[in-house]
Steps between C-alpha positions, in 0.01 A plus 500: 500500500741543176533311227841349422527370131854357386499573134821356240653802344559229187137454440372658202119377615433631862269257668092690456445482874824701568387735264126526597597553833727804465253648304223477723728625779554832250136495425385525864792753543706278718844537504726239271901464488654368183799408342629757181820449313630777709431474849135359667248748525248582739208583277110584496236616282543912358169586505460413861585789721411288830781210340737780415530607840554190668803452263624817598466449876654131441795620381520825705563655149456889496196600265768738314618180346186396249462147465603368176225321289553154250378435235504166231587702197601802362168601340341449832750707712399759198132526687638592816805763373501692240831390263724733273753366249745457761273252696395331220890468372549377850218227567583393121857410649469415877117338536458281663820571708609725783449821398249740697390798284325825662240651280197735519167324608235423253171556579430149640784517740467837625261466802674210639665547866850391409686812701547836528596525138182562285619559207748244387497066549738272480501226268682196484394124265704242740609195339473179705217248353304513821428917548483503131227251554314653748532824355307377223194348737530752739597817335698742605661558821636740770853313567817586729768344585421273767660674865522694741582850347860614486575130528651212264261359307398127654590214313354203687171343617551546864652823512183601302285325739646690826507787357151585374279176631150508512449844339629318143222249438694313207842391519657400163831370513739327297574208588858316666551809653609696148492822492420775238728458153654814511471569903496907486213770399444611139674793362221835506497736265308829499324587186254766587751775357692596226805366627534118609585476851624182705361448811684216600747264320392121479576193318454697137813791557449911387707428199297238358196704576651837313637343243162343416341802536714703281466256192134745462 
């Protein structure tokens, strides 16, 4: 049976149960959806290649497309990717926020069964109270966007609930029904070359992202 918790997207102080049991659902690598500023993600421990799959078969998501990994800060992400100038320009600006940077894998990161892609991770610090919160007692996590693959994004407790039922064994939801702040992915950028590349435009546009960038 799942969990359902109800959680304010106004409170600063998420209630200890909430947290304690989303992070023993990550610890026993159990699936756990969660609200982001972005969109809610359907998210798992990294190091977990058993978890990793079961997000991957949830969402029917092709293993060309790595899962994306958050963090609670910068200097955290930095143990997982491997930052240039340009990232740390970036993070400096957008983090927390909705920007998803590629970078190489650091040596910590690099065995874990994200995708096809060995070489590079995706890194993102969200910025809602509650993921940053349970970033911070759970560490970091393997996190998509919360459907079907191909699909919109879901946006409410029951569509949530049909859609991926008892393989997600904690639901957190925000509660009266309100969905995500800004309601569509993060923007992606690619830094594992010597040209920035944008994988996909979000909240935070290409300009803003250049022109950021070319302040170095």
């Amino acid at each position: 049976m799942s969990d359902v918790f109800e959680v304010d997207p106004a409170q600063t102080n998420i209630a200890s149960e909430v947290l304690a049991a989303a992070a023993r659902a990550l610890a026993h690598g159990s699936l756990l959806v969660l609200p982001t500023e972005t969109v809610y993600g359907i998210a798992c421990r990294p190091d977990e290649p058993s978890a990793t799959e079961r997000v991957f078969a949830a969402k029917r998501r092709p293993h060309g497309l790595n899962l994306p990994v958050l963090a609670a800060a910068a200097d955290l992400a930095w143990e997982l990717g491997v930052p240039d100038d340009r990232a740390a320009r970036l993070a400096e600006a957008f983090w927390p926020g909705p920007l998803t940077m590629v970078l190489p894998r650091s040596s910590r990161s690099r065995p874990w069964e994200l995708g096809d892609r060995r070489e590079s991770i995706a890194l993102r610090v969200p910025d809602l109270a509650l993921t940053s919160s349970l970033l911070r007692r759970a560490g970091p996590m393997a996190a998509t966007s919360a459907n079907v693959s191909g699909e919109p994004p879901l946006s409410h407790r029951n569509e949530l609930v049909a859609t991926f039922g008892q393989s997600v064994a904690v639901y957190l939801v925000l509660a009266r029904g309100i969905a995500p702040p800004h309601g569509h992915p993060s923007t992606v950028v690619d830094l594992t070359g010597e040209e920035l590349r944008v994988l996909r435009q979000g909240p935070l546009s290409e300009e803003r992202v250049r022109a950021m960038v070319a302040r170095l």
